[in-house]
Amino acid sequence: MKLSILDQSPLSEGQSAMKALQETVELAQWAEELGYERFWVSEHHDADTLAGSSPEVLLGHLAAKTNSIRLGSGGVMLTHYSAYKVAENFKVLSALAPERIDLGVGRAPGGMPRASFALSNGRKREKDRFPEQIDDVLAYLYDQPVPHPYSGVRATPALEVPPDVWLLGSSPSSAALAAQKGLPYVFAKFINGDGGPDELAEYRRTFQPSSHLKEPKSAVAVFLVCAETDEEADFLAGSLDLSLMMTGQGIRSTGTPSPEKAAAYSYGKFERMHVEENRKRMIVGGPDTVRTQLEELAEKCGTDEIMAVTILFDFEKKKRSFQLLAEAVGNKKLL
């Protein structure tokens, strides 16, 4: 099983955004040392609890601070931007870190409507153009013809090996689009806890080979907390339980709460139901439990790559979680 990481540069309560970004850099270096397949960073706007707003900029720094691990965006919210500029950004990244860059693109806004309007200077986000934008990005990356009025325009710099393009999503429509375009697909189970197997089965069934990819290729991204024991993992995951519940209820916070604060929180009946529902989006446990659940998830989804999204209050516990995860599936022995 291939293991990868999606990091959103989350803030813990009392932490600065600068510190959260520094931890993302340290985590990428740790992931490389542990033998992870790829390390992706996200795009969120107007967020109090997530510092990752510009994956292109962060990836340039990560490329300079690592040596071999694949780096990518999980993802660039393409409907906000010019396909031409996105292609040039990632061509530059690929020139700086050859054969190490992934361009993951998504259709979601990555923030509330006011942020979307601010990004486009007041223009309406044209999400229906997303399939067309994917075609444009691919054309610019691979120096293929683009339609009028931009015919003849080339995205620079010229590269022998452009970045790999992945499509991200959490719905049947995104899976179908990835299959139609002949692109690798990441299903975001950390967003849609009820999905995964059906969407990926349909992706494989309807996949149309392309010049970019001959056979279906997929991964599943899921919230994951691994600790020494099931009990400790459940305690640590309480921070994420409370954070997700607050977000779902529209309660603004200043960051991920401590597990002690989460344990002391008195959940109401419906809040507890919210927490239980969110646990469908997570894998939580000690190494044996996590390995078993990951194997079951990979088999149900028909994939050989898991992308872990880990949000914990304590950064050292987060690093330990990824270390235990790598050991659990045999990627690398404990250091």
Short mmCIF file of N, CA and C in Angstrom, two decimals, residues 68-212:
data_model
loop_
_atom_site.label_atom_id
_atom_site.label_comp_id
_atom_site.label_asym_id
_atom_site.label_seq_id
_atom_site.Cartn_x
_atom_site.Cartn_y
_atom_site.Cartn_z
N SER A 68 13.33 14.31 -2.54
CA SER A 68 12.85 13.25 -3.41
C SER A 68 11.35 13.02 -3.38
N ILE A 69 10.67 13.35 -2.31
CA ILE A 69 9.25 13.08 -2.20
C ILE A 69 8.46 13.89 -3.22
N ARG A 70 7.40 13.29 -3.79
CA ARG A 70 6.54 14.03 -4.71
C ARG A 70 5.74 15.06 -3.93
N LEU A 71 5.58 16.24 -4.52
CA LEU A 71 4.87 17.34 -3.88
C LEU A 71 3.72 17.77 -4.77
N GLY A 72 2.62 18.19 -4.17
CA GLY A 72 1.51 18.59 -5.01
C GLY A 72 0.45 19.40 -4.30
N SER A 73 -0.53 19.80 -5.08
CA SER A 73 -1.64 20.61 -4.56
C SER A 73 -2.85 19.72 -4.36
N GLY A 74 -3.45 19.85 -3.20
CA GLY A 74 -4.65 19.06 -2.93
C GLY A 74 -5.79 19.93 -2.46
N GLY A 75 -6.26 20.82 -3.31
CA GLY A 75 -5.75 21.06 -4.65
C GLY A 75 -5.85 22.56 -4.95
N VAL A 76 -5.53 22.88 -6.19
CA VAL A 76 -5.80 24.22 -6.71
C VAL A 76 -7.28 24.29 -7.09
N MET A 77 -7.98 25.29 -6.56
CA MET A 77 -9.41 25.44 -6.85
C MET A 77 -9.56 26.18 -8.18
N LEU A 78 -9.57 25.40 -9.24
CA LEU A 78 -9.34 25.90 -10.59
C LEU A 78 -10.35 26.94 -11.06
N THR A 79 -11.59 26.86 -10.57
CA THR A 79 -12.62 27.77 -11.08
C THR A 79 -12.38 29.23 -10.70
N HIS A 80 -11.47 29.47 -9.77
CA HIS A 80 -11.14 30.85 -9.41
C HIS A 80 -10.16 31.49 -10.38
N TYR A 81 -9.45 30.68 -11.17
CA TYR A 81 -8.25 31.17 -11.81
C TYR A 81 -8.22 30.97 -13.32
N SER A 82 -7.23 31.60 -13.93
CA SER A 82 -6.91 31.38 -15.34
C SER A 82 -6.17 30.05 -15.47
N ALA A 83 -6.64 29.21 -16.37
CA ALA A 83 -5.96 27.94 -16.61
C ALA A 83 -4.52 28.18 -17.08
N TYR A 84 -4.32 29.24 -17.82
CA TYR A 84 -2.99 29.58 -18.33
C TYR A 84 -2.02 29.88 -17.18
N LYS A 85 -2.47 30.67 -16.22
CA LYS A 85 -1.59 31.02 -15.11
C LYS A 85 -1.31 29.81 -14.22
N VAL A 86 -2.32 28.98 -14.00
CA VAL A 86 -2.11 27.77 -13.21
C VAL A 86 -1.07 26.88 -13.88
N ALA A 87 -1.18 26.73 -15.20
CA ALA A 87 -0.22 25.90 -15.93
C ALA A 87 1.20 26.47 -15.81
N GLU A 88 1.34 27.77 -15.94
CA GLU A 88 2.68 28.35 -15.83
C GLU A 88 3.23 28.22 -14.42
N ASN A 89 2.40 28.41 -13.40
CA ASN A 89 2.86 28.22 -12.03
C ASN A 89 3.45 26.83 -11.84
N PHE A 90 2.74 25.83 -12.33
CA PHE A 90 3.18 24.46 -12.08
C PHE A 90 4.27 24.00 -13.05
N LYS A 91 4.39 24.67 -14.18
CA LYS A 91 5.57 24.42 -15.02
C LYS A 91 6.83 24.95 -14.34
N VAL A 92 6.73 26.10 -13.73
CA VAL A 92 7.89 26.63 -13.00
C VAL A 92 8.26 25.70 -11.85
N LEU A 93 7.25 25.24 -11.11
CA LEU A 93 7.52 24.30 -10.01
C LEU A 93 8.19 23.03 -10.53
N SER A 94 7.72 22.54 -11.66
CA SER A 94 8.29 21.31 -12.22
C SER A 94 9.71 21.53 -12.73
N ALA A 95 10.01 22.73 -13.18
CA ALA A 95 11.38 23.04 -13.60
C ALA A 95 12.31 23.08 -12.39
N LEU A 96 11.78 23.53 -11.24
CA LEU A 96 12.58 23.61 -10.02
C LEU A 96 12.73 22.25 -9.34
N ALA A 97 11.73 21.40 -9.49
CA ALA A 97 11.75 20.07 -8.87
C ALA A 97 11.30 19.05 -9.92
N PRO A 98 12.16 18.72 -10.87
CA PRO A 98 11.76 17.86 -12.00
C PRO A 98 11.21 16.51 -11.57
N GLU A 99 10.09 16.13 -12.19
CA GLU A 99 9.44 14.83 -11.98
C GLU A 99 9.02 14.61 -10.52
N ARG A 100 8.75 15.71 -9.81
CA ARG A 100 8.32 15.60 -8.41
C ARG A 100 7.01 16.34 -8.14
N ILE A 101 6.43 16.98 -9.14
CA ILE A 101 5.30 17.86 -8.90
C ILE A 101 3.99 17.27 -9.42
N ASP A 102 2.96 17.31 -8.58
CA ASP A 102 1.60 16.94 -8.95
C ASP A 102 0.72 18.18 -8.91
N LEU A 103 -0.09 18.32 -9.93
CA LEU A 103 -1.10 19.40 -9.94
C LEU A 103 -2.47 18.76 -9.70
N GLY A 104 -2.93 18.83 -8.47
CA GLY A 104 -4.27 18.37 -8.14
C GLY A 104 -5.23 19.54 -8.26
N VAL A 105 -6.33 19.35 -9.01
CA VAL A 105 -7.28 20.43 -9.22
C VAL A 105 -8.66 20.01 -8.73
N GLY A 106 -9.41 20.98 -8.21
CA GLY A 106 -10.75 20.73 -7.71
C GLY A 106 -11.71 21.82 -8.15
N ARG A 107 -12.99 21.52 -7.98
CA ARG A 107 -14.05 22.44 -8.40
C ARG A 107 -14.61 23.23 -7.22
N ALA A 108 -14.35 22.80 -6.00
CA ALA A 108 -14.91 23.45 -4.81
C ALA A 108 -14.36 24.87 -4.66
N PRO A 109 -15.06 25.73 -3.93
CA PRO A 109 -14.59 27.11 -3.77
C PRO A 109 -13.43 27.26 -2.79
N GLY A 110 -13.33 26.35 -1.83
CA GLY A 110 -12.26 26.47 -0.85
C GLY A 110 -12.49 27.56 0.18
N GLY A 111 -13.72 28.03 0.28
CA GLY A 111 -14.03 29.09 1.24
C GLY A 111 -15.48 29.53 1.06
N MET A 112 -15.86 30.50 1.85
CA MET A 112 -17.22 31.02 1.79
C MET A 112 -17.39 31.92 0.56
N PRO A 113 -18.65 32.21 0.18
CA PRO A 113 -18.89 33.01 -1.04
C PRO A 113 -18.16 34.34 -1.07
N ARG A 114 -18.02 35.00 0.08
CA ARG A 114 -17.36 36.31 0.05
C ARG A 114 -15.90 36.18 -0.38
N ALA A 115 -15.25 35.05 0.01
CA ALA A 115 -13.88 34.83 -0.42
C ALA A 115 -13.82 34.57 -1.92
N SER A 116 -14.80 33.84 -2.44
CA SER A 116 -14.84 33.58 -3.88
C SER A 116 -14.96 34.87 -4.68
N PHE A 117 -15.82 35.77 -4.20
CA PHE A 117 -15.97 37.05 -4.89
C PHE A 117 -14.70 37.89 -4.78
N ALA A 118 -14.04 37.82 -3.64
CA ALA A 118 -12.80 38.57 -3.47
C ALA A 118 -11.71 38.05 -4.41
N LEU A 119 -11.66 36.72 -4.60
CA LEU A 119 -10.66 36.13 -5.48
C LEU A 119 -10.87 36.54 -6.93
N SER A 120 -12.12 36.70 -7.33
CA SER A 120 -12.42 37.03 -8.72
C SER A 120 -12.74 38.51 -8.91
N ASN A 121 -12.50 39.31 -7.87
CA ASN A 121 -12.77 40.75 -7.93
C ASN A 121 -14.22 41.04 -8.27
N GLY A 122 -15.12 40.22 -7.68
CA GLY A 122 -16.54 40.47 -7.81
C GLY A 122 -17.25 39.69 -8.90
N ARG A 123 -16.48 38.95 -9.72
CA ARG A 123 -17.12 38.17 -10.77
C ARG A 123 -17.67 36.86 -10.21
N LYS A 124 -18.72 36.36 -10.81
CA LYS A 124 -19.32 35.10 -10.38
C LYS A 124 -18.40 33.94 -10.77
N ARG A 125 -18.26 32.99 -9.85
CA ARG A 125 -17.43 31.82 -10.12
C ARG A 125 -18.13 30.92 -11.13
N GLU A 126 -17.44 30.63 -12.25
CA GLU A 126 -18.04 29.84 -13.32
C GLU A 126 -17.69 28.36 -13.16
N LYS A 127 -18.34 27.72 -12.20
CA LYS A 127 -18.00 26.32 -11.91
C LYS A 127 -18.39 25.38 -13.04
N ASP A 128 -19.34 25.78 -13.89
CA ASP A 128 -19.74 24.92 -15.01
C ASP A 128 -18.64 24.83 -16.07
N ARG A 129 -17.68 25.74 -16.02
CA ARG A 129 -16.57 25.73 -16.98
C ARG A 129 -15.43 24.83 -16.53
N PHE A 130 -15.57 24.18 -15.39
CA PHE A 130 -14.49 23.37 -14.84
C PHE A 130 -13.99 22.32 -15.83
N PRO A 131 -14.85 21.53 -16.48
CA PRO A 131 -14.34 20.55 -17.45
C PRO A 131 -13.53 21.20 -18.57
N GLU A 132 -14.00 22.32 -19.05
CA GLU A 132 -13.28 23.04 -20.11
C GLU A 132 -11.94 23.55 -19.60
N GLN A 133 -11.91 24.02 -18.36
CA GLN A 133 -10.65 24.51 -17.79
C GLN A 133 -9.62 23.40 -17.66
N ILE A 134 -10.08 22.19 -17.32
CA ILE A 134 -9.16 21.06 -17.24
C ILE A 134 -8.51 20.82 -18.61
N ASP A 135 -9.32 20.85 -19.66
CA ASP A 135 -8.77 20.70 -21.01
C ASP A 135 -7.75 21.77 -21.31
N ASP A 136 -8.04 23.00 -20.91
CA ASP A 136 -7.12 24.11 -21.17
C ASP A 136 -5.80 23.92 -20.41
N VAL A 137 -5.89 23.52 -19.13
CA VAL A 137 -4.67 23.30 -18.34
C VAL A 137 -3.80 22.23 -19.00
N LEU A 138 -4.43 21.12 -19.40
CA LEU A 138 -3.68 20.03 -20.04
C LEU A 138 -3.04 20.50 -21.34
N ALA A 139 -3.76 21.29 -22.11
CA ALA A 139 -3.22 21.79 -23.37
C ALA A 139 -2.00 22.69 -23.12
N TYR A 140 -2.11 23.56 -22.15
CA TYR A 140 -0.99 24.45 -21.84
C TYR A 140 0.21 23.67 -21.29
N LEU A 141 -0.04 22.68 -20.45
CA LEU A 141 1.05 21.90 -19.86
C LEU A 141 1.79 21.08 -20.91
N TYR A 142 1.03 20.53 -21.86
CA TYR A 142 1.62 19.62 -22.84
C TYR A 142 1.84 20.28 -24.21
N ASP A 143 1.79 21.61 -24.24
CA ASP A 143 2.06 22.36 -25.47
C ASP A 143 1.18 21.88 -26.63
N GLN A 144 -0.10 21.72 -26.34
CA GLN A 144 -1.07 21.32 -27.35
C GLN A 144 -1.89 22.54 -27.77
N PRO A 145 -2.56 22.49 -28.91
CA PRO A 145 -3.35 23.64 -29.37
C PRO A 145 -4.45 24.00 -28.37
N VAL A 146 -4.64 25.28 -28.17
CA VAL A 146 -5.74 25.77 -27.35
C VAL A 146 -6.69 26.55 -28.24
N PRO A 147 -7.96 26.60 -27.89
CA PRO A 147 -8.95 27.23 -28.77
C PRO A 147 -8.82 28.75 -28.83
N HIS A 148 -9.37 29.31 -29.87
CA HIS A 148 -9.49 30.76 -30.01
C HIS A 148 -10.22 31.32 -28.78
N PRO A 149 -9.85 32.48 -28.24
CA PRO A 149 -8.95 33.50 -28.81
C PRO A 149 -7.49 33.37 -28.36
N TYR A 150 -7.13 32.23 -27.72
CA TYR A 150 -5.78 32.10 -27.18
C TYR A 150 -4.91 31.18 -28.03
N SER A 151 -5.34 30.90 -29.23
CA SER A 151 -4.58 30.01 -30.11
C SER A 151 -3.16 30.55 -30.33
N GLY A 152 -2.20 29.66 -30.19
CA GLY A 152 -0.81 30.04 -30.38
C GLY A 152 -0.08 30.45 -29.13
N VAL A 153 -0.83 30.70 -28.04
CA VAL A 153 -0.20 31.07 -26.77
C VAL A 153 0.42 29.84 -26.13
N ARG A 154 1.66 29.93 -25.67
CA ARG A 154 2.33 28.81 -25.03
C ARG A 154 2.61 29.15 -23.57
N ALA A 155 2.42 28.17 -22.73
CA ALA A 155 2.76 28.33 -21.32
C ALA A 155 4.24 28.02 -21.15
N THR A 156 4.95 28.89 -20.48
CA THR A 156 6.38 28.71 -20.28
C THR A 156 6.68 28.53 -18.79
N PRO A 157 7.81 27.91 -18.50
CA PRO A 157 8.90 27.48 -19.36
C PRO A 157 8.59 26.16 -20.07
N ALA A 158 9.32 25.89 -21.14
CA ALA A 158 9.18 24.62 -21.86
C ALA A 158 9.80 23.51 -21.01
N LEU A 159 9.09 22.38 -20.95
CA LEU A 159 9.54 21.26 -20.12
C LEU A 159 9.47 19.96 -20.89
N GLU A 160 10.39 19.05 -20.59
CA GLU A 160 10.30 17.71 -21.16
C GLU A 160 9.26 16.89 -20.42
N VAL A 161 9.17 17.07 -19.10
CA VAL A 161 8.22 16.30 -18.29
C VAL A 161 7.36 17.27 -17.48
N PRO A 162 6.13 17.55 -17.91
CA PRO A 162 5.24 18.43 -17.15
C PRO A 162 4.78 17.75 -15.86
N PRO A 163 4.13 18.50 -14.96
CA PRO A 163 3.59 17.89 -13.75
C PRO A 163 2.46 16.92 -14.06
N ASP A 164 2.26 15.95 -13.18
CA ASP A 164 1.11 15.07 -13.31
C ASP A 164 -0.14 15.82 -12.85
N VAL A 165 -1.23 15.65 -13.58
CA VAL A 165 -2.50 16.31 -13.23
C VAL A 165 -3.43 15.27 -12.63
N TRP A 166 -3.96 15.58 -11.44
CA TRP A 166 -4.93 14.75 -10.75
C TRP A 166 -6.23 15.53 -10.60
N LEU A 167 -7.34 14.83 -10.64
CA LEU A 167 -8.63 15.46 -10.36
C LEU A 167 -9.08 15.03 -8.97
N LEU A 168 -9.52 16.01 -8.18
CA LEU A 168 -9.95 15.77 -6.81
C LEU A 168 -11.46 15.91 -6.72
N GLY A 169 -12.10 15.12 -5.87
CA GLY A 169 -13.54 15.26 -5.70
C GLY A 169 -14.09 14.36 -4.61
N SER A 170 -15.38 14.54 -4.36
CA SER A 170 -16.06 13.75 -3.31
C SER A 170 -17.46 13.36 -3.75
N SER A 171 -17.67 13.30 -5.06
CA SER A 171 -19.01 13.04 -5.56
C SER A 171 -18.96 12.16 -6.81
N PRO A 172 -20.09 11.57 -7.19
CA PRO A 172 -20.12 10.78 -8.43
C PRO A 172 -19.75 11.60 -9.67
N SER A 173 -20.13 12.88 -9.69
CA SER A 173 -19.85 13.70 -10.87
C SER A 173 -18.35 13.93 -11.06
N SER A 174 -17.61 14.11 -9.98
CA SER A 174 -16.17 14.31 -10.11
C SER A 174 -15.48 13.02 -10.54
N ALA A 175 -15.96 11.88 -10.04
CA ALA A 175 -15.40 10.59 -10.46
C ALA A 175 -15.65 10.37 -11.95
N ALA A 176 -16.85 10.70 -12.40
CA ALA A 176 -17.19 10.53 -13.81
C ALA A 176 -16.34 11.44 -14.69
N LEU A 177 -16.10 12.66 -14.22
CA LEU A 177 -15.30 13.60 -15.00
C LEU A 177 -13.85 13.12 -15.11
N ALA A 178 -13.29 12.62 -14.01
CA ALA A 178 -11.92 12.09 -14.05
C ALA A 178 -11.81 10.93 -15.02
N ALA A 179 -12.83 10.06 -15.02
CA ALA A 179 -12.83 8.92 -15.94
C ALA A 179 -12.93 9.40 -17.39
N GLN A 180 -13.77 10.38 -17.64
CA GLN A 180 -13.96 10.92 -18.99
C GLN A 180 -12.68 11.55 -19.52
N LYS A 181 -11.97 12.26 -18.64
CA LYS A 181 -10.75 12.96 -19.05
C LYS A 181 -9.53 12.04 -19.07
N GLY A 182 -9.66 10.82 -18.54
CA GLY A 182 -8.52 9.92 -18.48
C GLY A 182 -7.44 10.40 -17.53
N LEU A 183 -7.87 10.88 -16.35
CA LEU A 183 -6.95 11.42 -15.36
C LEU A 183 -6.99 10.61 -14.06
N PRO A 184 -5.91 10.60 -13.30
CA PRO A 184 -5.96 9.98 -11.98
C PRO A 184 -6.90 10.76 -11.07
N TYR A 185 -7.48 10.06 -10.10
CA TYR A 185 -8.57 10.63 -9.29
C TYR A 185 -8.33 10.36 -7.80
N VAL A 186 -8.51 11.39 -6.99
CA VAL A 186 -8.47 11.25 -5.54
C VAL A 186 -9.86 11.49 -4.98
N PHE A 187 -10.39 10.49 -4.29
CA PHE A 187 -11.69 10.66 -3.64
C PHE A 187 -11.47 11.17 -2.22
N ALA A 188 -12.14 12.27 -1.89
CA ALA A 188 -11.97 12.92 -0.58
C ALA A 188 -12.97 12.34 0.43
N LYS A 189 -12.62 11.20 1.00
CA LYS A 189 -13.49 10.59 2.00
C LYS A 189 -13.50 11.43 3.28
N PHE A 190 -12.48 12.24 3.50
CA PHE A 190 -12.49 13.10 4.68
C PHE A 190 -13.53 14.22 4.55
N ILE A 191 -14.10 14.36 3.36
CA ILE A 191 -15.21 15.29 3.15
C ILE A 191 -16.53 14.54 3.09
N ASN A 192 -16.57 13.43 2.39
CA ASN A 192 -17.79 12.64 2.22
C ASN A 192 -17.58 11.26 2.84
N GLY A 193 -17.97 11.12 4.09
CA GLY A 193 -17.74 9.87 4.81
C GLY A 193 -18.56 8.70 4.31
N ASP A 194 -19.66 8.98 3.62
CA ASP A 194 -20.52 7.91 3.12
C ASP A 194 -20.08 7.40 1.76
N GLY A 195 -19.16 8.10 1.12
CA GLY A 195 -18.78 7.75 -0.24
C GLY A 195 -17.46 7.01 -0.33
N GLY A 196 -17.07 6.73 -1.56
CA GLY A 196 -15.79 6.10 -1.84
C GLY A 196 -15.91 4.88 -2.74
N PRO A 197 -16.39 3.77 -2.23
CA PRO A 197 -16.43 2.53 -3.04
C PRO A 197 -17.23 2.67 -4.33
N ASP A 198 -18.43 3.23 -4.25
CA ASP A 198 -19.27 3.34 -5.44
C ASP A 198 -18.68 4.30 -6.47
N GLU A 199 -18.20 5.43 -5.99
CA GLU A 199 -17.64 6.43 -6.91
C GLU A 199 -16.39 5.89 -7.62
N LEU A 200 -15.53 5.22 -6.87
CA LEU A 200 -14.31 4.71 -7.48
C LEU A 200 -14.57 3.51 -8.38
N ALA A 201 -15.59 2.72 -8.06
CA ALA A 201 -15.97 1.62 -8.95
C ALA A 201 -16.46 2.16 -10.29
N GLU A 202 -17.25 3.22 -10.23
CA GLU A 202 -17.75 3.83 -11.46
C GLU A 202 -16.62 4.49 -12.24
N TYR A 203 -15.67 5.08 -11.51
CA TYR A 203 -14.49 5.67 -12.16
C TYR A 203 -13.73 4.61 -12.95
N ARG A 204 -13.51 3.47 -12.35
CA ARG A 204 -12.78 2.40 -13.04
C ARG A 204 -13.59 1.85 -14.21
N ARG A 205 -14.90 1.71 -14.03
CA ARG A 205 -15.75 1.12 -15.06
C ARG A 205 -15.82 1.99 -16.31
N THR A 206 -15.86 3.30 -16.12
CA THR A 206 -16.06 4.22 -17.24
C THR A 206 -14.78 4.90 -17.70
N PHE A 207 -13.64 4.50 -17.14
CA PHE A 207 -12.38 5.17 -17.45
C PHE A 207 -12.05 5.08 -18.94
N GLN A 208 -11.68 6.22 -19.50
CA GLN A 208 -11.29 6.30 -20.90
C GLN A 208 -9.80 6.62 -21.00
N PRO A 209 -9.00 5.68 -21.47
CA PRO A 209 -7.55 5.92 -21.57
C PRO A 209 -7.25 7.20 -22.35
N SER A 210 -6.22 7.89 -21.91
CA SER A 210 -5.83 9.14 -22.55
C SER A 210 -4.33 9.14 -22.80
N SER A 211 -3.85 10.18 -23.43
CA SER A 211 -2.41 10.29 -23.65
C SER A 211 -1.67 10.51 -22.34
N HIS A 212 -2.41 10.87 -21.29
CA HIS A 212 -1.80 11.12 -19.99
C HIS A 212 -1.81 9.89 -19.09
#
